[in-house]
Short mmCIF file of C-alpha atoms in Angstrom, two decimals:
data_model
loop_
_atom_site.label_atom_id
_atom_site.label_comp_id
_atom_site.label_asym_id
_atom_site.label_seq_id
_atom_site.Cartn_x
_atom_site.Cartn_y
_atom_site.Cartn_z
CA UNK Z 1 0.00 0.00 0.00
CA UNK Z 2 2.77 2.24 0.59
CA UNK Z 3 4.61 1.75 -2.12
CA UNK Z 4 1.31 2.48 -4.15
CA UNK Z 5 1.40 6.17 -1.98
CA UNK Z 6 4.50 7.12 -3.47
CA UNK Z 7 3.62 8.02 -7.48
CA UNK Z 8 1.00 9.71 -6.01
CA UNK Z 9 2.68 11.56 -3.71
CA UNK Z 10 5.26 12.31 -5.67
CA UNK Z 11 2.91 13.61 -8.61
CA UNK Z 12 0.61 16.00 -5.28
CA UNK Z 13 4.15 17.31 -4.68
CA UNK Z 14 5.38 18.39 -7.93
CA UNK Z 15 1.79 19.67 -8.81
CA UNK Z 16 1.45 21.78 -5.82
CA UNK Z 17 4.68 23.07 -6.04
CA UNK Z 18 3.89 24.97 -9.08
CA UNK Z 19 0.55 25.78 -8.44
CA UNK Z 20 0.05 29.15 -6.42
CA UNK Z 21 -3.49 28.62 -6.73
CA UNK Z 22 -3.78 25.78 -4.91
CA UNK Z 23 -2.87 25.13 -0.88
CA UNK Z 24 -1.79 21.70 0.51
CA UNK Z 25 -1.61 20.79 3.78
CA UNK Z 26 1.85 20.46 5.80
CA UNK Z 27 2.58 17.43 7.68
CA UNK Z 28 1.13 14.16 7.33
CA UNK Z 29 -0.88 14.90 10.63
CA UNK Z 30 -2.64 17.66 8.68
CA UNK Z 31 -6.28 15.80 8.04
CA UNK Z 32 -6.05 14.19 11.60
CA UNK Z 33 -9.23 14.71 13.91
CA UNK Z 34 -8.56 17.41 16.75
CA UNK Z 35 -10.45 19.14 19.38
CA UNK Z 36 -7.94 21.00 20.43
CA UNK Z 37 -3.89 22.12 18.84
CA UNK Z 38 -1.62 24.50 19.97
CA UNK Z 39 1.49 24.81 18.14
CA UNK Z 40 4.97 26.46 19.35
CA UNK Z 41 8.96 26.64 18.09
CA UNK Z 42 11.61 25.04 19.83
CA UNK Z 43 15.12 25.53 17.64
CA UNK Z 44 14.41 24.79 14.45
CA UNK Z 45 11.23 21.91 15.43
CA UNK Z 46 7.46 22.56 15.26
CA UNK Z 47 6.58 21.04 18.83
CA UNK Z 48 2.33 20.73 17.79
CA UNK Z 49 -0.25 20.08 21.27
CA UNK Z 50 -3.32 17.69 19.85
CA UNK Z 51 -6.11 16.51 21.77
CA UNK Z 52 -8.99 14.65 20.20
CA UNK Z 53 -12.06 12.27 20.66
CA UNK Z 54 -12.05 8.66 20.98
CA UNK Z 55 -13.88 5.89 20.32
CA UNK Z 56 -13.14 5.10 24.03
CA UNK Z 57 -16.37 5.11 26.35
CA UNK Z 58 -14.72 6.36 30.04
CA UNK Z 59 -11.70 7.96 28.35
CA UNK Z 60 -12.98 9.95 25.43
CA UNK Z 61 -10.12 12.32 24.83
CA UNK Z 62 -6.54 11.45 24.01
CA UNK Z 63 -3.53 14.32 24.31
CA UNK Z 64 -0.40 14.18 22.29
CA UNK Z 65 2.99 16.28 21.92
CA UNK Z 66 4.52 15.38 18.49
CA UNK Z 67 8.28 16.73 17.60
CA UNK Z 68 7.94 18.15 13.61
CA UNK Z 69 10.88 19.00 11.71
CA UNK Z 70 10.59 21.91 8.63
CA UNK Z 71 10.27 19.60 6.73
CA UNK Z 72 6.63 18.48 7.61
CA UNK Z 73 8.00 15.00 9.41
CA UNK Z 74 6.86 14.02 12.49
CA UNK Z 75 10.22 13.05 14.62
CA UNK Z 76 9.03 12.15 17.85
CA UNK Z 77 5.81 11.73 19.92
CA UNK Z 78 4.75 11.99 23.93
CA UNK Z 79 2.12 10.78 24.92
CA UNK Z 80 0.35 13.14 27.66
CA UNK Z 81 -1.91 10.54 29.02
CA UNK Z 82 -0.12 9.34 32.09
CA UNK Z 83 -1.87 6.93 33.63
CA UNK Z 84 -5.16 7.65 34.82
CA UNK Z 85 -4.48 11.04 34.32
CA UNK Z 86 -4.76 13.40 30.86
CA UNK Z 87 -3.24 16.89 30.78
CA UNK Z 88 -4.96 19.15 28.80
CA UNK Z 89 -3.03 22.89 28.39
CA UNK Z 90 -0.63 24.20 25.90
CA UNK Z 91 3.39 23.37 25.13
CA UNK Z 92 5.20 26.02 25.80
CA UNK Z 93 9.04 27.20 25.37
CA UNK Z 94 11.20 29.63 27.63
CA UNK Z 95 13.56 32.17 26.91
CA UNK Z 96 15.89 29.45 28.06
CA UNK Z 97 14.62 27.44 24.83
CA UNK Z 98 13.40 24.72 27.66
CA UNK Z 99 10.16 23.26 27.00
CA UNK Z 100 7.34 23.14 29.11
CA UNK Z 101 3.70 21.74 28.59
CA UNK Z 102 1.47 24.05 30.74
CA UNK Z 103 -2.18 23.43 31.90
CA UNK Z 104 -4.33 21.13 34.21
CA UNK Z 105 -4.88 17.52 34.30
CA UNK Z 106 -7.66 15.54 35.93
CA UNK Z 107 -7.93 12.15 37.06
CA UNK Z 108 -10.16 10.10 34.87
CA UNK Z 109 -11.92 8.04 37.10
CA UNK Z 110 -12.58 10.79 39.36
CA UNK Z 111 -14.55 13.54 37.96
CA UNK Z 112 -14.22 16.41 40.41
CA UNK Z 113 -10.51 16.66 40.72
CA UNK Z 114 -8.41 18.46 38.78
CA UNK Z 115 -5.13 20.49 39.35
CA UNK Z 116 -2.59 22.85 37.57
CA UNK Z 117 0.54 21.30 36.26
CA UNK Z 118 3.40 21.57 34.37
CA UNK Z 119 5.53 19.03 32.70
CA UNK Z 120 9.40 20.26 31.80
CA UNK Z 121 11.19 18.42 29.01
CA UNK Z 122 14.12 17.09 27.37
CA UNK Z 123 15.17 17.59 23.61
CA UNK Z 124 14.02 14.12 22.85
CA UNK Z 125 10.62 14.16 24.64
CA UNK Z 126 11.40 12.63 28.16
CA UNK Z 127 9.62 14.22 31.28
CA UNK Z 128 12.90 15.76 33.44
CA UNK Z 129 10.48 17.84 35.77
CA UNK Z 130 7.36 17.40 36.85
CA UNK Z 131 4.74 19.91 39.12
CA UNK Z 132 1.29 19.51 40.45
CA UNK Z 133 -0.84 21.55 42.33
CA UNK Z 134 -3.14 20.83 44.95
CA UNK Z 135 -5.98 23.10 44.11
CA UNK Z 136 -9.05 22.48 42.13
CA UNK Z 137 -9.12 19.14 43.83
CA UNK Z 138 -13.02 19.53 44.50
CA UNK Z 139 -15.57 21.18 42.39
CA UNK Z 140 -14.08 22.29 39.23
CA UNK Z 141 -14.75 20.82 35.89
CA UNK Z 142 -12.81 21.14 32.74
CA UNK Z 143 -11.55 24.59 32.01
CA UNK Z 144 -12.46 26.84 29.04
CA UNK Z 145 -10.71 26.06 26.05
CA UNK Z 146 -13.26 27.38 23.29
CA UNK Z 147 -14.75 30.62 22.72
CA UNK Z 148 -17.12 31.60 19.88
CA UNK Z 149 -19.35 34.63 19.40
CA UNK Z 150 -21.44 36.51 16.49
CA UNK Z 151 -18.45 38.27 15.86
CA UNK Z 152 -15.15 35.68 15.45
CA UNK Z 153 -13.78 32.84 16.70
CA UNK Z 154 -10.92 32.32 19.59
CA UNK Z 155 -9.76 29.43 21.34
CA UNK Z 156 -7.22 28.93 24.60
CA UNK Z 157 -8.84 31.48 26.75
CA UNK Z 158 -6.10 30.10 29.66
CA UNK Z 159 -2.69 31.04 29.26
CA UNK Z 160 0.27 29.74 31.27
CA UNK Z 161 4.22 30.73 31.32
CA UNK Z 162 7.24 30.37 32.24
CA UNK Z 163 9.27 32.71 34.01
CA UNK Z 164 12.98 32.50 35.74
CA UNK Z 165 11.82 28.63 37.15
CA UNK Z 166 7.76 30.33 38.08
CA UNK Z 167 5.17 28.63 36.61
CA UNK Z 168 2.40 31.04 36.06
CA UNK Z 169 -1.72 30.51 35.38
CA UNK Z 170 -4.61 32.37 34.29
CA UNK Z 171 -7.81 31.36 32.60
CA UNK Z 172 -11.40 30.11 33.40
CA UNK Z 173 -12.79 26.97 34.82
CA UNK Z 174 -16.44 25.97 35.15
CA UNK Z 175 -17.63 25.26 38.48
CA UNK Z 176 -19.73 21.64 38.42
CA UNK Z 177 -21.68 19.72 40.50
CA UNK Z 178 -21.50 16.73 38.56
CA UNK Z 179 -20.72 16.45 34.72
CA UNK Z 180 -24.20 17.18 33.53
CA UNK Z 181 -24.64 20.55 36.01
CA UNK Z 182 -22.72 23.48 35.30
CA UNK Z 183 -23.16 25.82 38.50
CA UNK Z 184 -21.21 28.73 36.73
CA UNK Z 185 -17.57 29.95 35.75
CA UNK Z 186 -14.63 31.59 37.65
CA UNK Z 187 -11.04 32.87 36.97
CA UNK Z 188 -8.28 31.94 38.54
CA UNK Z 189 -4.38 33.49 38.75
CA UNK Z 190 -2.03 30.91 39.96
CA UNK Z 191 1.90 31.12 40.35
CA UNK Z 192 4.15 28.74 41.84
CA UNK Z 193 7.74 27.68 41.62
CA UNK Z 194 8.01 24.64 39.60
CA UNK Z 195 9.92 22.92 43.24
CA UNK Z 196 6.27 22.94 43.53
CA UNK Z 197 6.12 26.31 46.04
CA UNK Z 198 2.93 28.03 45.41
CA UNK Z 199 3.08 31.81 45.40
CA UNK Z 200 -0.54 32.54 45.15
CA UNK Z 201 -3.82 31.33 43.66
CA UNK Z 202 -7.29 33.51 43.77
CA UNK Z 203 -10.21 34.32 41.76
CA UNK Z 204 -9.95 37.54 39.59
CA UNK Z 205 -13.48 39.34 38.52
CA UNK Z 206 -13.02 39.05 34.90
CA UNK Z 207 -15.54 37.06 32.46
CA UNK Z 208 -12.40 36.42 29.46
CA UNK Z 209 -12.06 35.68 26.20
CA UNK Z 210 -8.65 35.93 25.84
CA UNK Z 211 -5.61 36.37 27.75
CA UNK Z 212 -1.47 36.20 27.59
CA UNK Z 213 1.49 36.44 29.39
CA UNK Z 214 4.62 38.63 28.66
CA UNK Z 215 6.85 37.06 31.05
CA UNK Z 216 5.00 37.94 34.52
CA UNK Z 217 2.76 40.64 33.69
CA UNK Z 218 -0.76 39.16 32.50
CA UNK Z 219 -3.08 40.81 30.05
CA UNK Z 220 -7.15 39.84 30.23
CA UNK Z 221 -9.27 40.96 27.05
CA UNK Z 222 -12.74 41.73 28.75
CA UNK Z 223 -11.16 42.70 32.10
CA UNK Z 224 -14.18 42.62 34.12
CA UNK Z 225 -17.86 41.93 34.20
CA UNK Z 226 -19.10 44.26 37.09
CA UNK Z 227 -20.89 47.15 35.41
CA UNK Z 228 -20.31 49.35 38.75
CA UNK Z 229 -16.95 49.31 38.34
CA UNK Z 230 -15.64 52.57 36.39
CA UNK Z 231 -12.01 52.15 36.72
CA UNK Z 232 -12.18 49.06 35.03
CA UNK Z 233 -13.03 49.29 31.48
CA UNK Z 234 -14.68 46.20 29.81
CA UNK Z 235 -11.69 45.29 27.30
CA UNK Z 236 -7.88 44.87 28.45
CA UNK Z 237 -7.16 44.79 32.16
CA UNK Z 238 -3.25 45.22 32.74
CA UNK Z 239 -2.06 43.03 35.78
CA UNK Z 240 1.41 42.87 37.57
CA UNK Z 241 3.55 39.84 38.97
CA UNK Z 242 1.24 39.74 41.96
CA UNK Z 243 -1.60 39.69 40.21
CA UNK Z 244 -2.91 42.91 40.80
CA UNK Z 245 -4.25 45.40 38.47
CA UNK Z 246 -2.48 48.33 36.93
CA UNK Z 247 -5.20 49.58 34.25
CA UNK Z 248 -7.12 48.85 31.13
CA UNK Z 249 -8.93 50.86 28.17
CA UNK Z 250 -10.94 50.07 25.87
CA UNK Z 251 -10.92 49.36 22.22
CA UNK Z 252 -13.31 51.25 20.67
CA UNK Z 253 -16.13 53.42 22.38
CA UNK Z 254 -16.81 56.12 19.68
CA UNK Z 255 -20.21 54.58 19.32
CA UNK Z 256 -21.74 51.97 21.51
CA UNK Z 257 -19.32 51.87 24.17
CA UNK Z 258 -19.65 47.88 24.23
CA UNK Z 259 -16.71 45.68 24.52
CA UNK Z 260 -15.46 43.57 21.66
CA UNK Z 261 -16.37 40.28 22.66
CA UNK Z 262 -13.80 38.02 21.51
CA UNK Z 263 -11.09 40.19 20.81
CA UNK Z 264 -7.93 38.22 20.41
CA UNK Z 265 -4.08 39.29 20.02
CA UNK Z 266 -0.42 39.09 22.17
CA UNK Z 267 2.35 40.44 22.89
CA UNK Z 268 5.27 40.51 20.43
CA UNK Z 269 8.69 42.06 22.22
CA UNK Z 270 7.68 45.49 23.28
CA UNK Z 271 4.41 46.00 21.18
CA UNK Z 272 0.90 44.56 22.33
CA UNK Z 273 -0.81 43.26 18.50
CA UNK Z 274 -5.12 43.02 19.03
CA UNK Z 275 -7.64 42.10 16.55
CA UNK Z 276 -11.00 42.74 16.98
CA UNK Z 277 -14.50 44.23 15.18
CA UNK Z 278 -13.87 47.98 14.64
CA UNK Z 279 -16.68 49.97 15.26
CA UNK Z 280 -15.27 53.59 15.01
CA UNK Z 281 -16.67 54.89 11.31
CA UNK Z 282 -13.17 56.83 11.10
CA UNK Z 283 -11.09 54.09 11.12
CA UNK Z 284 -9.23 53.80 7.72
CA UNK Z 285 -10.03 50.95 5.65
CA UNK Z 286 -13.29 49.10 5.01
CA UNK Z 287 -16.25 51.71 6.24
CA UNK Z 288 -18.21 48.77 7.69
CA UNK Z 289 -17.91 46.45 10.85
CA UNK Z 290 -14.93 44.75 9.92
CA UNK Z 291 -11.75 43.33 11.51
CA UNK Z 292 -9.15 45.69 13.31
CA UNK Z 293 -6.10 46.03 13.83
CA UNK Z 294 -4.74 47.49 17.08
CA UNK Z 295 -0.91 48.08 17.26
CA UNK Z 296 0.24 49.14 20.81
CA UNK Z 297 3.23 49.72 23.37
CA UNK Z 298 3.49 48.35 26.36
CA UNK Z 299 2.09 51.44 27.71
CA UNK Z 300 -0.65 51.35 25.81
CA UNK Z 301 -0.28 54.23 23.60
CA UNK Z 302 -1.33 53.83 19.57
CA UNK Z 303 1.23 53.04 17.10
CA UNK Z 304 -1.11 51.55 14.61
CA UNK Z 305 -5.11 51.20 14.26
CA UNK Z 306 -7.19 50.28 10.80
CA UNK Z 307 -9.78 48.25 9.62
CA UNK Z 308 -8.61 46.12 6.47
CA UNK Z 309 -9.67 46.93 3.27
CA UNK Z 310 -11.16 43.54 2.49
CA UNK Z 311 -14.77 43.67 4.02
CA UNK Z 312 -16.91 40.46 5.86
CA UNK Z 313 -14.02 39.64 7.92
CA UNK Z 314 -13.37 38.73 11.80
CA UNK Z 315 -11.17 38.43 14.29
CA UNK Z 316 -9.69 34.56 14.33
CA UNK Z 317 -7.84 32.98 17.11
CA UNK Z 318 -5.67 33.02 19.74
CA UNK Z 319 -3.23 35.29 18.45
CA UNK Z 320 -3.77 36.13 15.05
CA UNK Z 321 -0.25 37.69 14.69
CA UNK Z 322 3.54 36.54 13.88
CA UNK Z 323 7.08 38.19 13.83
CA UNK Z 324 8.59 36.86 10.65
CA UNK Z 325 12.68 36.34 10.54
CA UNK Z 326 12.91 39.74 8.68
CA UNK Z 327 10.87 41.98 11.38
CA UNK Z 328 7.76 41.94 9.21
CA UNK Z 329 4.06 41.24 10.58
CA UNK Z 330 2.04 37.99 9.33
CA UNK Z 331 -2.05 38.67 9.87
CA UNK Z 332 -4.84 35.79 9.95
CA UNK Z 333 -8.66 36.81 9.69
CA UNK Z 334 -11.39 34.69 8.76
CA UNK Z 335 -14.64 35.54 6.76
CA UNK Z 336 -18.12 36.10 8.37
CA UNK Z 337 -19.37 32.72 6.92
CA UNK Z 338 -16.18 30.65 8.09
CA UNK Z 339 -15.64 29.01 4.33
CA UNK Z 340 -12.47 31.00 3.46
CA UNK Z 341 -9.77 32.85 5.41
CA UNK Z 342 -6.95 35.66 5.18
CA UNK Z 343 -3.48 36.09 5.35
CA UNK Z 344 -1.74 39.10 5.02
CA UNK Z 345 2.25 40.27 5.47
CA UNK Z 346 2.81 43.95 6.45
CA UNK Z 347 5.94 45.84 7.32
CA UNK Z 348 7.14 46.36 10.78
CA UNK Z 349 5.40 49.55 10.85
CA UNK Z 350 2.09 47.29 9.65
CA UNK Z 351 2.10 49.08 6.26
CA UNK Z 352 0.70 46.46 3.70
CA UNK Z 353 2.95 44.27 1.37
CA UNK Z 354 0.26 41.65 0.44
CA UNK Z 355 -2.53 40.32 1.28
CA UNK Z 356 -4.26 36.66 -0.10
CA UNK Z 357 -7.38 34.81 0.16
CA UNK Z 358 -8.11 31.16 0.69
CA UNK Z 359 -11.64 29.18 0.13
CA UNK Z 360 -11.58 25.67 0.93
CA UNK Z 361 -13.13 23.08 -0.76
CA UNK Z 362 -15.41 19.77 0.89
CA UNK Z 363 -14.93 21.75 4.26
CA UNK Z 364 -18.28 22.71 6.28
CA UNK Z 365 -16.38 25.62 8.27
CA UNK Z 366 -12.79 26.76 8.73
CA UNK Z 367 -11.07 27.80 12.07
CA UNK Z 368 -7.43 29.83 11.59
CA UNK Z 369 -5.88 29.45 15.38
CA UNK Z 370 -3.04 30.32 15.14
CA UNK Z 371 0.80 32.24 13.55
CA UNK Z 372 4.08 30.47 13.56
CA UNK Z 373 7.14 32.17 11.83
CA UNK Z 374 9.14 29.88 10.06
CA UNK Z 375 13.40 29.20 9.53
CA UNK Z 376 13.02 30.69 5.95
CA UNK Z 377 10.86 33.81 6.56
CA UNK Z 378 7.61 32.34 5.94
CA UNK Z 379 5.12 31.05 8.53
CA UNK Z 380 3.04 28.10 9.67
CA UNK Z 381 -0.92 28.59 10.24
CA UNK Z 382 -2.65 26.04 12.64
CA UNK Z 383 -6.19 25.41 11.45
CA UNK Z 384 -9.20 23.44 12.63
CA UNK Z 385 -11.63 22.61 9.99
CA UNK Z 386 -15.30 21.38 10.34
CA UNK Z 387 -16.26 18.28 8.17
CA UNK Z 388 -19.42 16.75 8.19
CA UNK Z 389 -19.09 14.26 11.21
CA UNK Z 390 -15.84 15.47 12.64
CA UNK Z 391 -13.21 18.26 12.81
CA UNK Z 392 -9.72 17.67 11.75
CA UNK Z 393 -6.01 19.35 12.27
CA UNK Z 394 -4.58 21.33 9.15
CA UNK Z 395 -1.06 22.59 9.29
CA UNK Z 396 -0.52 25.13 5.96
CA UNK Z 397 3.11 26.84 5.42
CA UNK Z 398 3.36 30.06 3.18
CA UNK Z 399 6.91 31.25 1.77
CA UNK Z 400 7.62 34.77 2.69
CA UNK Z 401 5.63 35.68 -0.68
CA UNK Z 402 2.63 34.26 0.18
CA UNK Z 403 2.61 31.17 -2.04
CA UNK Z 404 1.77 27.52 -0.18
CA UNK Z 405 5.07 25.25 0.80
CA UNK Z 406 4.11 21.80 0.71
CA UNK Z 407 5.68 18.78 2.55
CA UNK Z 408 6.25 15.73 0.19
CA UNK Z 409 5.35 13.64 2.79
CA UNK Z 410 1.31 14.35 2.15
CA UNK Z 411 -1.10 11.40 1.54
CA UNK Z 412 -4.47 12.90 -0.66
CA UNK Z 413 -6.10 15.98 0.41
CA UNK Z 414 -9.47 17.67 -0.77
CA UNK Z 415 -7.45 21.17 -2.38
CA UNK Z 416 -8.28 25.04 -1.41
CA UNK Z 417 -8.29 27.48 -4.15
CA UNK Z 418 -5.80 30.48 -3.85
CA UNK Z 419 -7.75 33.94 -4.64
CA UNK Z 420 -5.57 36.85 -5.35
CA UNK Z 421 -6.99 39.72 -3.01
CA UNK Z 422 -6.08 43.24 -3.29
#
């Protein structure tokens, strides 16, 4: 059967390599179901989070870490369920270039307990460190992972780091009674040395839908969700090393005053990136509701702010944003009806070099989750896509120009058309 694979491999290769109007995926994983994928770059490796369904009755989920070179090969795999236990968070590399898989697990056969942890690594995949927490042992079910509104699409609302040997926490857990009653949410900042020290751990009054790290400062999108609160605007909350707050603004009060739900972006070095649905009529670019960009310092202060030209667009993922090899900015945005997405490359001062649409074909809906700059200047773009009956992992790469970079390690793959956008 394999040898069979390898004409037509060969022949997808050669074809899409001279086809810029047609994307392959990267990797053979790409195709894959998923529920969940998170991808970050250790060295020169792809190190690519994937949680998905089983057939499995009491252990429905399965979590893997797989090792990917540039090339699009998989070169190692962990396994994250350990025992009775899964972890489900995100993988996650220092300034040290250590790797660290960040998040919660919970005990399989015992509902109510779960507990922050983090898992330290080896170049080859072993476990060298391991920390658990003992909180969340009673009432908490999983933690939010998914967020979806009129608007866009973001996933990860919890974000974890790593900071000189402190393992850091923020995001939102449902509080169950049992796994059919929900009795509401809460957030939660945790810190603790990875000797397994705690620091701190207490609620925060924010309802999220996105938040990040930059080393030990924390930033929440939708800060808060008490209306009697004036200090406390309803769209980025600033918070120091202790966890307390410093300030927030908001994005875009010209008109209604309402919060962007859903707003998603990060930090890149000493800039803040957002993306969001621009409701000031002055912005440049397209006159209607339409995705933003929102280029800050770390104090806050505009560098950049638009709308992009190309109407019927939203905010997608995490962090929408990537620092390419050369300084330059890589954008994602997906259309309103979730069957084709953006990608655009702008300068470091975010003026435009290109910008290029992609419609997929066979594929229900399309999720873009996530920016990963790539050895040769080009990037990596995590996606989920909806079939009927499932949703599967995508991996696409894009040379610095735009055009697809396939792996010639594919197996057959329904094609997405290329359209050239202003």
């Amino acid at each position: 059967m394999m040898r069979a694979l390898i004409p037509l491999l060969a022949l997808l290769y050669s074809w899409s390599a001279f086809s810029q109007n047609t994307l392959a995926p990267f990797s053979a994983l790409s195709g894959s179901d998923v529920f969940l994928s998170w991808i970050v770059k250790k060295d020169k490796d792809i190190i690519l989070h994937r949680t998905y369904f089983t057939k499995d009755p009491v252990s429905q989920y399965r979590s893997m870490l797989y090792r990917i070179n540039q090339k699009g090969e998989v070169i190692d795999s962990f396994d994250l369920n350990i025992g009775n236990r899964r972890y489900d968070g995100k993988p996650f590399v220092s300034k040290e270039g250590r790797l660290y898989f960040l998040g919660t697990y919970y005990i399989t056969d015992a509902f109510y307990t779960q507990r922050y942890a983090a898992l330290e690594f080896d170049d080859d995949l072993n476990v060298v460190r391991e920390f658990e927490s003992p909180v969340f042992d009673v009432g908490y079910g999983f933690w939010y992972i998914l967020g979806s509104g009129s608007n866009g699409f973001t996933s990860y609302l919890t974000d974890f780091s790593v900071y000189r040997d402190t393992f850091w926490g923020y995001g939102t857990y449902l509080l169950v009674d049992s796994p059919s009653v929900i009795l509401g949410n809460r957030a939660f900042y945790f810190k603790a040395h990875l000797n397994g020290q705690i620091y701190a751990d207490f609620p925060l009054p924010a309802r999220i839908t996105n938040c990040f790290f930059r080393d030990n400062t924390l930033y929440v999108q939708c800060s808060t969700d008490d209306p009697t609160d004036p200090d406390r605007p309803k769209a980025v909350g600033w918070y120091n090393h202790e966890g307390k707050w410093i300030r927030g603004w908001n994005f875009d009060n010209s008109t209604s005053g309402e919060f962007p739900w859903g707003a998603c972006g990060g930090a890149i070095d000493d800039r803040l990136y957002f993306s969001y649905i621009g409701r000031d009529p002055s912005l440049p670019g397209c006159p209607a509701l339409n995705v933003a960009i929102d280029v800050r310092d770390l104090n806050f202060k505009v560098i950049r702010r638009f709308k992009i030209n190309e109407c019927d667009y939203m905010y997608a993922g995490n962090m929408p944003f990537a620092k390419a090899t050369d300084g330059s900015i890589y954008f994602q945005a997906v259309q309103k009806g979730y069957n084709k997405f953006l990608l655009q490359k702008y300068t470091p001062d975010m003026q435009l070099i290109w910008s290029k649409e992609f419609s997929p074909e066979g594929i229900v809906r399309i999720f873009p989750l996530q920016l990963l700059p790539m050895e040769d200047g080009g990037v990596l773009m995590n996606c989920r896509h909806e079939f009927n009956g499932g949703e599967r992992l995508f991996l696409y790469r894009f040379s610095p120009n735009g055009d697809p970079v396939v792996s010639a390690q594919e197996a057959a793959y329904e094609p997405l058309r290329a359209e050239p956008s202003v």
